[in-house]
PDB file of C-alpha atoms and ligand atoms in Angstrom:
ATOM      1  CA  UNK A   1       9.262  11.470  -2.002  1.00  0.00           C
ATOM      2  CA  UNK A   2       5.678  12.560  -1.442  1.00  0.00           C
ATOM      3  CA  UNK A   3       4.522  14.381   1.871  1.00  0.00           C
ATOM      4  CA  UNK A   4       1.609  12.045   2.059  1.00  0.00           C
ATOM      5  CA  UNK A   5       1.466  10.901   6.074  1.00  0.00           C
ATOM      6  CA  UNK A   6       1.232   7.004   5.790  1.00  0.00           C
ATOM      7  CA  UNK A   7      -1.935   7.034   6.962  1.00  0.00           C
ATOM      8  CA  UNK A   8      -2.959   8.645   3.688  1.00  0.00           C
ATOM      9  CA  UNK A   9      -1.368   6.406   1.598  1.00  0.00           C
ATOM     10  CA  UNK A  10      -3.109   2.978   0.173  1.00  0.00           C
ATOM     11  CA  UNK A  11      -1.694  -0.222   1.852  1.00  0.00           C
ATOM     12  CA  UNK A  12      -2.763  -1.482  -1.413  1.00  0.00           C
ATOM     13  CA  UNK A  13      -2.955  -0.849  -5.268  1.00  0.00           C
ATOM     14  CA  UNK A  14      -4.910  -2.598  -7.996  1.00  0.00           C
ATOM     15  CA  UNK A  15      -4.240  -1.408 -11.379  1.00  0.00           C
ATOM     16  CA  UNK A  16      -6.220  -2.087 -14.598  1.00  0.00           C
ATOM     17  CA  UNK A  17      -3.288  -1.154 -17.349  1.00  0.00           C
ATOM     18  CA  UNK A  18      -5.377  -0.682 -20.158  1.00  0.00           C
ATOM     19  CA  UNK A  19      -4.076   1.165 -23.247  1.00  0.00           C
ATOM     20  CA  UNK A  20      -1.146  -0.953 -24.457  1.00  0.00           C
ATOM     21  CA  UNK A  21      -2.534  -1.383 -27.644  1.00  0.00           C
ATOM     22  CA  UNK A  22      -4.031   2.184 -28.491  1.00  0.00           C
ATOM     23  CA  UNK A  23      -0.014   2.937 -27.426  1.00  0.00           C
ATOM     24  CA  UNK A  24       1.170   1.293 -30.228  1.00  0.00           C
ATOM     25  CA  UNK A  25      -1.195   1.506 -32.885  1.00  0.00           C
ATOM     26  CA  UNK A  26      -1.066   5.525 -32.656  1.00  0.00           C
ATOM     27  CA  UNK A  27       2.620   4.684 -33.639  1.00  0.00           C
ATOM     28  CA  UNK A  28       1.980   2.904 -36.301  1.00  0.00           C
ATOM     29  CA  UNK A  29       3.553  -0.069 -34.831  1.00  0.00           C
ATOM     30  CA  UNK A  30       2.405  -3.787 -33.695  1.00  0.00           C
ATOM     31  CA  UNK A  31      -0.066  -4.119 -30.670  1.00  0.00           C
ATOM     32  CA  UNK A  32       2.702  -6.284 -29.281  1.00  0.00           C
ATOM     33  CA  UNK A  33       5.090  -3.154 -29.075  1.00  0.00           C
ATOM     34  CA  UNK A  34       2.747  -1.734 -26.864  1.00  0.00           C
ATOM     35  CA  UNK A  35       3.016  -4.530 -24.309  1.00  0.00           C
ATOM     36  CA  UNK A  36       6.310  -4.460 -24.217  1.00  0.00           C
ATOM     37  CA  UNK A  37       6.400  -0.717 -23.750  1.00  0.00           C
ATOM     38  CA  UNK A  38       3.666  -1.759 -20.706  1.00  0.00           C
ATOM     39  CA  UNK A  39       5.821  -4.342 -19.537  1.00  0.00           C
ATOM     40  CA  UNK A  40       8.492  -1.869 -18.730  1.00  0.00           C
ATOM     41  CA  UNK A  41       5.782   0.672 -16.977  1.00  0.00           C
ATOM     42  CA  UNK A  42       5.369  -2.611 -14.389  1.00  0.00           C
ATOM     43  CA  UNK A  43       8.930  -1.911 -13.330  1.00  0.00           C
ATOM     44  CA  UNK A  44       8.585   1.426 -13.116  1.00  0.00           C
ATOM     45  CA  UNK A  45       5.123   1.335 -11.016  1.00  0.00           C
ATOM     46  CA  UNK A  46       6.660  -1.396  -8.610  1.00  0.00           C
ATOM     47  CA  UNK A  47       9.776   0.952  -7.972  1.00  0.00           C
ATOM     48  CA  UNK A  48       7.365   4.006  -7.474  1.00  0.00           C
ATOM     49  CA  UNK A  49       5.271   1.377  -4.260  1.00  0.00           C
ATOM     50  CA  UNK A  50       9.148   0.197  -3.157  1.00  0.00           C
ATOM     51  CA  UNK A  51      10.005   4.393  -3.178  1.00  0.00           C
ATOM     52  CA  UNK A  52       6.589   5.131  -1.612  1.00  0.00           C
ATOM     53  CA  UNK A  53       6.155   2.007   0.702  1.00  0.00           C
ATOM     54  CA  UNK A  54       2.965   1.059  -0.909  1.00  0.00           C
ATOM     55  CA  UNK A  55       3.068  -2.632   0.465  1.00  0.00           C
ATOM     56  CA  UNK A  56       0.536  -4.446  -1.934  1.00  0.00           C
ATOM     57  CA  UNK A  57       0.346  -3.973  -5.953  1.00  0.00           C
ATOM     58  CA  UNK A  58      -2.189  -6.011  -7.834  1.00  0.00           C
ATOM     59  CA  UNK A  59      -1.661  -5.799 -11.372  1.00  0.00           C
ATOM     60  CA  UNK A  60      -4.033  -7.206 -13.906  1.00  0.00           C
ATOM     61  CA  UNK A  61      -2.202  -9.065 -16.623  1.00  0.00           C
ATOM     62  CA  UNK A  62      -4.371 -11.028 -18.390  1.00  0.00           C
ATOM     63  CA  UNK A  63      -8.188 -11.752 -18.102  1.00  0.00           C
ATOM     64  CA  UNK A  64     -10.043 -14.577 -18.746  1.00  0.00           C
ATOM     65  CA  UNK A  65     -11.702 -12.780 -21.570  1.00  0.00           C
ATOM     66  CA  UNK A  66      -8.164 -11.983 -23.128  1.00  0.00           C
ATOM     67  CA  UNK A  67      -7.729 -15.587 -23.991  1.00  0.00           C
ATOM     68  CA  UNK A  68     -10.170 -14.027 -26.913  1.00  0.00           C
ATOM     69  CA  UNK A  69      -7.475 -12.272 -28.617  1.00  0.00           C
ATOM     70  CA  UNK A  70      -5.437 -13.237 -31.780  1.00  0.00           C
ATOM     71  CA  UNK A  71      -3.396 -16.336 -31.081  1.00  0.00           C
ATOM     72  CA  UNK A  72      -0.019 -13.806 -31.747  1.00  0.00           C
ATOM     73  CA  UNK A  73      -1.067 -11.500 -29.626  1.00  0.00           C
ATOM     74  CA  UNK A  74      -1.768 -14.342 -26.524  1.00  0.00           C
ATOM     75  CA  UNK A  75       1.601 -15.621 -27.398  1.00  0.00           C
ATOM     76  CA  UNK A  76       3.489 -12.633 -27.308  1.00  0.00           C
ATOM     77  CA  UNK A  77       1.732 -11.785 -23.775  1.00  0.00           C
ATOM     78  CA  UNK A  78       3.227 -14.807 -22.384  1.00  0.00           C
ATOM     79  CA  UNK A  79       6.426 -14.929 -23.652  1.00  0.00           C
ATOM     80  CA  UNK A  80       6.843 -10.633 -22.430  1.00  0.00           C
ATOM     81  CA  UNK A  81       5.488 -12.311 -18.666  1.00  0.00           C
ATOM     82  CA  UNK A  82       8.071 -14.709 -19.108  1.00  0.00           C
ATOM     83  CA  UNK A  83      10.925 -12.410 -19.983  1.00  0.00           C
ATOM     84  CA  UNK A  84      10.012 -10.658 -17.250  1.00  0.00           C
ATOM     85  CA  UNK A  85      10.628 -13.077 -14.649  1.00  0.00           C
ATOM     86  CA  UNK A  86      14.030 -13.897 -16.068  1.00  0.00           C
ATOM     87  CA  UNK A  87      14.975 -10.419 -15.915  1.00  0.00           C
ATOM     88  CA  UNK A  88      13.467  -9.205 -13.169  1.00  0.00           C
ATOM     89  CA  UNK A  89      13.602 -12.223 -10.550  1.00  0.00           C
ATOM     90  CA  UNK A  90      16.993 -11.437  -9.008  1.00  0.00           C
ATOM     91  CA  UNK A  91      15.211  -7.851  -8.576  1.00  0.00           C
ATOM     92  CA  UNK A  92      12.553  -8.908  -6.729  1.00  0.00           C
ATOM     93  CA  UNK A  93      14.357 -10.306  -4.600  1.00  0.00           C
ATOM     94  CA  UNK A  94      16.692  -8.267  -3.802  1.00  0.00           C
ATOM     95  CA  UNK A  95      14.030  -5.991  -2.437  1.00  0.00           C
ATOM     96  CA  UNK A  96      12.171  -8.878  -0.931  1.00  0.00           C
ATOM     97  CA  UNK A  97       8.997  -8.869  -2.735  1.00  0.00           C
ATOM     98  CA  UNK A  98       6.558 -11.570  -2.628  1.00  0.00           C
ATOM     99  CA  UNK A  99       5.030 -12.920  -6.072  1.00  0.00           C
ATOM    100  CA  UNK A 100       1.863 -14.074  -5.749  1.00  0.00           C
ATOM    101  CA  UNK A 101      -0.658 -15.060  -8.618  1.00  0.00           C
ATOM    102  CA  UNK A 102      -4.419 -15.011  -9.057  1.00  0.00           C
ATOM    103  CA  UNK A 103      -6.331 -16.725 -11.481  1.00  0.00           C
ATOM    104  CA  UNK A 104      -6.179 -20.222 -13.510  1.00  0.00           C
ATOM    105  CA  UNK A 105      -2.138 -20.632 -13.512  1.00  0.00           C
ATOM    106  CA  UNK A 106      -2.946 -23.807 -15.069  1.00  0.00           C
ATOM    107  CA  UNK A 107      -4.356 -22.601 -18.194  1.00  0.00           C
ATOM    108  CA  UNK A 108      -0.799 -20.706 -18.696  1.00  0.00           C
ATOM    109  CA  UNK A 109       1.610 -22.014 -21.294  1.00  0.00           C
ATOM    110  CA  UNK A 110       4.419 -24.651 -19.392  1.00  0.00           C
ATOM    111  CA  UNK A 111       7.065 -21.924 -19.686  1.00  0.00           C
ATOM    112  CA  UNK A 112       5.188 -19.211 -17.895  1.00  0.00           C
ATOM    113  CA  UNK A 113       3.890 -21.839 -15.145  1.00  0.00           C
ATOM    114  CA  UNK A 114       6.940 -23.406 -14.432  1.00  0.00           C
ATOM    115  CA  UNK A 115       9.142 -19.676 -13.817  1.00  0.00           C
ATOM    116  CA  UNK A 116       5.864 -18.248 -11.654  1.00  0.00           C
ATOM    117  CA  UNK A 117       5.988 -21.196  -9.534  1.00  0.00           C
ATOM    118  CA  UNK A 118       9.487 -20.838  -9.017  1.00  0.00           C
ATOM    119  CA  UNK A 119       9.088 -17.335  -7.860  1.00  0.00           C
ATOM    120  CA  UNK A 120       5.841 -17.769  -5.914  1.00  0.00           C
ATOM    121  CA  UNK A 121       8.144 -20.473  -3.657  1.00  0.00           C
ATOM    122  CA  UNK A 122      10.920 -18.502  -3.676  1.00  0.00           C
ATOM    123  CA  UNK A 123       9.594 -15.443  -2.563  1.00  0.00           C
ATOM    124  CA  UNK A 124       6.742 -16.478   0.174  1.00  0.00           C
ATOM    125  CA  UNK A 125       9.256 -15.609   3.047  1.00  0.00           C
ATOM    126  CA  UNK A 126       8.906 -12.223   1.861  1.00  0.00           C
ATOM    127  CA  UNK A 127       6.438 -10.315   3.588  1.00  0.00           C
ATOM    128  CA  UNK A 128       7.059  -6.274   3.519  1.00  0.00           C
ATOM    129  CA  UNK A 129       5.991  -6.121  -0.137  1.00  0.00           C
ATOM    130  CA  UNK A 130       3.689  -8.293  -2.123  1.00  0.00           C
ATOM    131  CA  UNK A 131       3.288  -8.388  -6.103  1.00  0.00           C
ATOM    132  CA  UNK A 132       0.308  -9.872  -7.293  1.00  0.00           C
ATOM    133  CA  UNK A 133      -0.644 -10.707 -10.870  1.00  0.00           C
ATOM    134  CA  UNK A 134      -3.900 -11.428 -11.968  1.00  0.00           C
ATOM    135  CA  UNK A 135      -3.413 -13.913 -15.070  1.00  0.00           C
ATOM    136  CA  UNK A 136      -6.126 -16.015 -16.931  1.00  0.00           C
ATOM    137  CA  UNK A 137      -8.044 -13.707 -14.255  1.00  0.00           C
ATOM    138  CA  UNK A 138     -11.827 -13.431 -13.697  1.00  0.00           C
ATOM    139  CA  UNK A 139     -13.414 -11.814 -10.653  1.00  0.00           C
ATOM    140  CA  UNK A 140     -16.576 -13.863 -11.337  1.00  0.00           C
ATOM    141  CA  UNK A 141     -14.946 -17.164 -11.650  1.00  0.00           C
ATOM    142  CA  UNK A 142     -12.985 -16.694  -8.871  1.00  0.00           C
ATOM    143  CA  UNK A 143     -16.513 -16.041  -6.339  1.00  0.00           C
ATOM    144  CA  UNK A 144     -18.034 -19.175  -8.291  1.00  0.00           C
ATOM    145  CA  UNK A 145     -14.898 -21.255  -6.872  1.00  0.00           C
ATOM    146  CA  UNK A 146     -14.955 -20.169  -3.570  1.00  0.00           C
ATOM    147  CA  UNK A 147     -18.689 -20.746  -3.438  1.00  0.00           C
ATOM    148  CA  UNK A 148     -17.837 -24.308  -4.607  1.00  0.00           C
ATOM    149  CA  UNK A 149     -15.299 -25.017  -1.942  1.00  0.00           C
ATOM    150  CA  UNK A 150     -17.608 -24.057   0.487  1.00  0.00           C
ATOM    151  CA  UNK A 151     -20.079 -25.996  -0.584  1.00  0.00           C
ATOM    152  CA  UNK A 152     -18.089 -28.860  -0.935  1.00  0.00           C
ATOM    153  CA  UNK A 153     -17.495 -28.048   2.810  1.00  0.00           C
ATOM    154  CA  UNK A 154     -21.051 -27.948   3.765  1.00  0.00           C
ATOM    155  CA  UNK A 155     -21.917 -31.692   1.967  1.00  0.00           C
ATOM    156  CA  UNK A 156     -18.641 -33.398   3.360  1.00  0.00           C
ATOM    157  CA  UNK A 157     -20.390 -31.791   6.682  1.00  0.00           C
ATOM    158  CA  UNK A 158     -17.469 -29.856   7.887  1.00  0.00           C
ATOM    159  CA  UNK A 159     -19.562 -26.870   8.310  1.00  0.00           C
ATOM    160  CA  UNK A 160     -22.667 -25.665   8.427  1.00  0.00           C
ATOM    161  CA  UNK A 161     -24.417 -23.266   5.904  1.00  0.00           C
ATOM    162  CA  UNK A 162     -25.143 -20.704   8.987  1.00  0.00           C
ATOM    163  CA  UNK A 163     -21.045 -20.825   9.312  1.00  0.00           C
ATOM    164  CA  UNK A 164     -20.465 -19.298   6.088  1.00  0.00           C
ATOM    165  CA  UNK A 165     -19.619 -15.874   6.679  1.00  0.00           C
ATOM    166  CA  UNK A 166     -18.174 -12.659   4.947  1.00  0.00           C
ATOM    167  CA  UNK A 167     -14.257 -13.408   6.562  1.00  0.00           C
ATOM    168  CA  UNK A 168     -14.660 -17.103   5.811  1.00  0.00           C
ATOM    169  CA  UNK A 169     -16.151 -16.600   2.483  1.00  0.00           C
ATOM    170  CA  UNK A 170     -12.908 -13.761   1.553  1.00  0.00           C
ATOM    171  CA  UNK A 171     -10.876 -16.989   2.784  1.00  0.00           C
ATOM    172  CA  UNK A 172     -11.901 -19.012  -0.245  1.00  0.00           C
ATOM    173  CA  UNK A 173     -10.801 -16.900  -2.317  1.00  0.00           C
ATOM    174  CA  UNK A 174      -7.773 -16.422  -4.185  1.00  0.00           C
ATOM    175  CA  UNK A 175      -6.696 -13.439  -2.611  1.00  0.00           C
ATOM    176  CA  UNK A 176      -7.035 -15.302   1.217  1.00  0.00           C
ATOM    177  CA  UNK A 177      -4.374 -13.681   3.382  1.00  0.00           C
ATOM    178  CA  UNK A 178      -4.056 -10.447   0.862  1.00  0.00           C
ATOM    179  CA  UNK A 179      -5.850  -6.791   2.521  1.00  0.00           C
ATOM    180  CA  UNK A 180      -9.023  -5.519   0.168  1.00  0.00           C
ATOM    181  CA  UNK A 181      -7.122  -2.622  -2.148  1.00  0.00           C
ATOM    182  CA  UNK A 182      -7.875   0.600  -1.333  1.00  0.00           C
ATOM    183  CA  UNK A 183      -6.979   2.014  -4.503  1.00  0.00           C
ATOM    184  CA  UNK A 184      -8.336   0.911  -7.847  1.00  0.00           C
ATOM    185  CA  UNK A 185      -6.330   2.511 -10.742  1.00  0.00           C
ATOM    186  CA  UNK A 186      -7.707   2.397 -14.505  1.00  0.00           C
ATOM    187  CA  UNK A 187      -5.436   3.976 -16.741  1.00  0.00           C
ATOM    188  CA  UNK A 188      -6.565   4.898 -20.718  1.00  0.00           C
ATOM    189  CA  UNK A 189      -9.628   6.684 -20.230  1.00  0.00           C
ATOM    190  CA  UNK A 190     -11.970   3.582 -19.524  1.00  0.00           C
ATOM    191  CA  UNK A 191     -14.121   3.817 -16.429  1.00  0.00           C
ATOM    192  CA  UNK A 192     -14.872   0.090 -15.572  1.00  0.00           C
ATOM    193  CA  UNK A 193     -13.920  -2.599 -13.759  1.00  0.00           C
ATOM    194  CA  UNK A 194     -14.381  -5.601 -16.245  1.00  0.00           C
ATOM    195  CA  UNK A 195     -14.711  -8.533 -13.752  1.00  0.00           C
ATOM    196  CA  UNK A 196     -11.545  -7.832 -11.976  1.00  0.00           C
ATOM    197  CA  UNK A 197     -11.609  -7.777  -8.167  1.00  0.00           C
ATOM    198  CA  UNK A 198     -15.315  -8.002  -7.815  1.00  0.00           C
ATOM    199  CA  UNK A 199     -15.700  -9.311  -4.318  1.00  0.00           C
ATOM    200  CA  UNK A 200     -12.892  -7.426  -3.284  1.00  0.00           C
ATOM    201  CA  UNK A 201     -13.370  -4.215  -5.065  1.00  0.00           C
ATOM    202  CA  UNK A 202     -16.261  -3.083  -2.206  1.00  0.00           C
ATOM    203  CA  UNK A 203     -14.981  -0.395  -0.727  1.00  0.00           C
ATOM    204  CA  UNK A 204     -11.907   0.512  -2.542  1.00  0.00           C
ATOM    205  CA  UNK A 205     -11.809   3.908  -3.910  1.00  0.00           C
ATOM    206  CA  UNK A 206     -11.838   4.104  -8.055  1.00  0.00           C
ATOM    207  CA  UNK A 207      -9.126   6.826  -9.484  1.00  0.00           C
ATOM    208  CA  UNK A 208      -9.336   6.922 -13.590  1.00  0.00           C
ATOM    209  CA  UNK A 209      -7.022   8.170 -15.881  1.00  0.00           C
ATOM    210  CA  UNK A 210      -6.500   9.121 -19.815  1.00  0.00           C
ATOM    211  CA  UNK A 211      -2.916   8.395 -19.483  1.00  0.00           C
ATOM    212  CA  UNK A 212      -2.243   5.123 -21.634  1.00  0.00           C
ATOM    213  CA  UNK A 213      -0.321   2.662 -19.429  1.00  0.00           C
ATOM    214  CA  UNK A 214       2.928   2.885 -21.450  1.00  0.00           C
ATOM    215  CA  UNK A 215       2.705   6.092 -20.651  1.00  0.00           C
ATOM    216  CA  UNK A 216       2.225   5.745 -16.867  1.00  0.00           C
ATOM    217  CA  UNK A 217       5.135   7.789 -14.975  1.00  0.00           C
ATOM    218  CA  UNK A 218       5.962   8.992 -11.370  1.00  0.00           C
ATOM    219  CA  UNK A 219       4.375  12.114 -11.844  1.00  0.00           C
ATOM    220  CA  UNK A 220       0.993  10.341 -12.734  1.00  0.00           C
ATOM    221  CA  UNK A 221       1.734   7.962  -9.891  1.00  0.00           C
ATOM    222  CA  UNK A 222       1.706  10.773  -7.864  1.00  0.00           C
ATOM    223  CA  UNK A 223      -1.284  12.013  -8.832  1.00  0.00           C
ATOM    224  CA  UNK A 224      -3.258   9.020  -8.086  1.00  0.00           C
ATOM    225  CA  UNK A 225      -1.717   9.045  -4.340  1.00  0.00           C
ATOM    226  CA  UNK A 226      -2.577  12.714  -3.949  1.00  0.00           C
ATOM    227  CA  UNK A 227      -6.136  12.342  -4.773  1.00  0.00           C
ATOM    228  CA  UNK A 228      -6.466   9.251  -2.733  1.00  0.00           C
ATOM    229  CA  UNK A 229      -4.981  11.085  -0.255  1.00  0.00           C
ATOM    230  CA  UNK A 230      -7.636  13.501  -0.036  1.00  0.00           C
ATOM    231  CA  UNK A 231     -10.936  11.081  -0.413  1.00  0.00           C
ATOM    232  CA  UNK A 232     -13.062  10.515   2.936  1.00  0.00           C
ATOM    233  CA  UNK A 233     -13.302   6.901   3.682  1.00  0.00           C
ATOM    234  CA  UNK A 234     -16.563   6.270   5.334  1.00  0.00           C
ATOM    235  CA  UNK A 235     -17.028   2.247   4.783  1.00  0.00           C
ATOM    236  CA  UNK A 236     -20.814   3.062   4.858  1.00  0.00           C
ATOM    237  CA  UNK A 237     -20.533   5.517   7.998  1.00  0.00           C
ATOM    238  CA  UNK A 238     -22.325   8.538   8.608  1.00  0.00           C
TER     239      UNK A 238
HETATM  240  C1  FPP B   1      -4.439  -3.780 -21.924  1.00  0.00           C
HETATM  241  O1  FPP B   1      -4.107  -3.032 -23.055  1.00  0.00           O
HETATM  242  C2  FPP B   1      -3.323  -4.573 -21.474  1.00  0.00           C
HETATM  243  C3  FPP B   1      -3.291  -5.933 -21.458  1.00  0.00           C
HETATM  244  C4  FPP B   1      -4.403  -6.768 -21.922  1.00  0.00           C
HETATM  245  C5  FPP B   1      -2.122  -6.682 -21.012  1.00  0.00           C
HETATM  246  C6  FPP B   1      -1.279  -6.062 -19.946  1.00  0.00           C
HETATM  247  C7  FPP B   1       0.086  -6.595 -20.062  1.00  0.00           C
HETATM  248  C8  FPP B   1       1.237  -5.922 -19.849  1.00  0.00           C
HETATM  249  C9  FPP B   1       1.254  -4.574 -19.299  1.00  0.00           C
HETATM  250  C10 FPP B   1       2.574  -6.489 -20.141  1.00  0.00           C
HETATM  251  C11 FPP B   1       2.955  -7.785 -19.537  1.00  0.00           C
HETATM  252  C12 FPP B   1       2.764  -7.879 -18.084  1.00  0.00           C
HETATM  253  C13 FPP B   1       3.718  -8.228 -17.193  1.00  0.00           C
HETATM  254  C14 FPP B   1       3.332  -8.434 -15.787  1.00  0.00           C
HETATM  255  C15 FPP B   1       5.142  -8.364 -17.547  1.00  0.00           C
HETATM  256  P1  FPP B   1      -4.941  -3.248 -24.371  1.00  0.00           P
HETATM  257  O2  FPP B   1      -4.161  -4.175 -25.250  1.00  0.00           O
HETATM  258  O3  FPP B   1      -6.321  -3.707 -24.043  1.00  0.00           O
HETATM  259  O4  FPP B   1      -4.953  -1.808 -24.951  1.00  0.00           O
HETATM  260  P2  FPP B   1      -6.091  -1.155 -25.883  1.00  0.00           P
HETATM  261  O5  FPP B   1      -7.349  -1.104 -25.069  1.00  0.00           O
HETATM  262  O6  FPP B   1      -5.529   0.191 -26.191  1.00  0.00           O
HETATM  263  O7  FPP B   1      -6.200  -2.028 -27.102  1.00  0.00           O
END
């Protein structure tokens, strides 16, 4: 267990697991290996925020740009996210975690859909520890929706444009109800946050590492909380 005071630690992580694929092919084996490999690093990193009572984890899955990829490679994503639930449901429970997801759920294939939504119900009494995924995910899409509801809002005459506000507009969007992360994590050497968490990203702190996500352990988990631990948080202050 880290010495970390609580007060140093993030309430909340949001990781960009990028490397799956560099993973595998330096193996000489199948991008798809290297997703699974990453799929079993998501257990690992939501033991290591159950072990270091980090209460939110944000994990982004699958962008809306990764519907881009070969149609084996989209396939093979889904069917590893729903494996995952089938295996790993009874353990989320057990330590009361809540699933929630972000992005277009709809666009998912029926088998994925139908197992999230399961969870998602199943879980929202949970509150201690939430687990969200980011799937068919884009930051910018997601501001563009909220800015529709509330315009919908504003003809149907509900509110007023004046009313819109910074709290009102964070409760349009997906992540309503969910704290800002304070900790953005990329892993495999890439320093960018390709359109994840764009609204929400504003004053998280950014913590980059070569480590490829299959490769993600405690010790680098560590790592990431001791440097956090030691950043200044001004939120604009002198
Ligand atoms: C980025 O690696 C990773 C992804 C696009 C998918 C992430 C998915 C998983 C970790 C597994 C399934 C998830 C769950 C929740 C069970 P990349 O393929 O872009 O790697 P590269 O940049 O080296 O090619």
């Amino acid at each position: 267990m880290t010495n970390i005071s609580s007060d140093k630690r993030p309430a909340h992580i949001a990781i960009i697991m990028d490397g799956n694929g560099r993973w595998a092919t330096s193996r000489g084996l199948p991008r798809t290996e290297g997703h699974k490999a990453g799929a079993d690093t998501v257990l690992r990193v939501l033991d290591y925020c159950l072990k270091y009572d980090i209460h939110y984890l944000t994990l982004y899955a699958f962008s809306t740009e990764n519907w881009k990829r070969s149609p084996t490679e989209v396939a093979a994503l889904m069917k590893l996210l729903s494996d995952f639930l089938d295996a790993q449901g009874a353990k989320l429970h057990q330590h009361k975690v809540r699933l929630c997801v972000i992005g277009d759920l709809e666009r998912l294939p029926a088998p994925a859909q139908t197992r999230l939504r399961k969870q998602i119900d199943e879980s929202a009494k949970y509150t201690d520890h939430v687990l969200t995924l980011a799937l068919s995910y884009g930051g910018r899409a997601e501001i563009v929706q909220a800015a529709q509801k509330l315009a919908a809002e504003v003809a149907a005459g509900t509110i007023r444009p004046q009313d819109i506000t910074e709290d009102s507009f964070a409760n349009h969007l997906q992540t309503a109800g969910i704290p800002d992360p304070d900790l953005i994590i990329r892993t495999a050497g890439e320093q960018r946050l390709s359109n994840f968490l764009l609204w929400q990203a504003s004053y998280a702190e950014f913590w980059f590492t070569p480590v490829l996500w299959p490769d993600f352990d405690e010790t680098t988990f560590q790592e990431a909380l001791e440097n956090f631990s030691q950043r200044q948080r001004r939120y604009g202050k002198a």
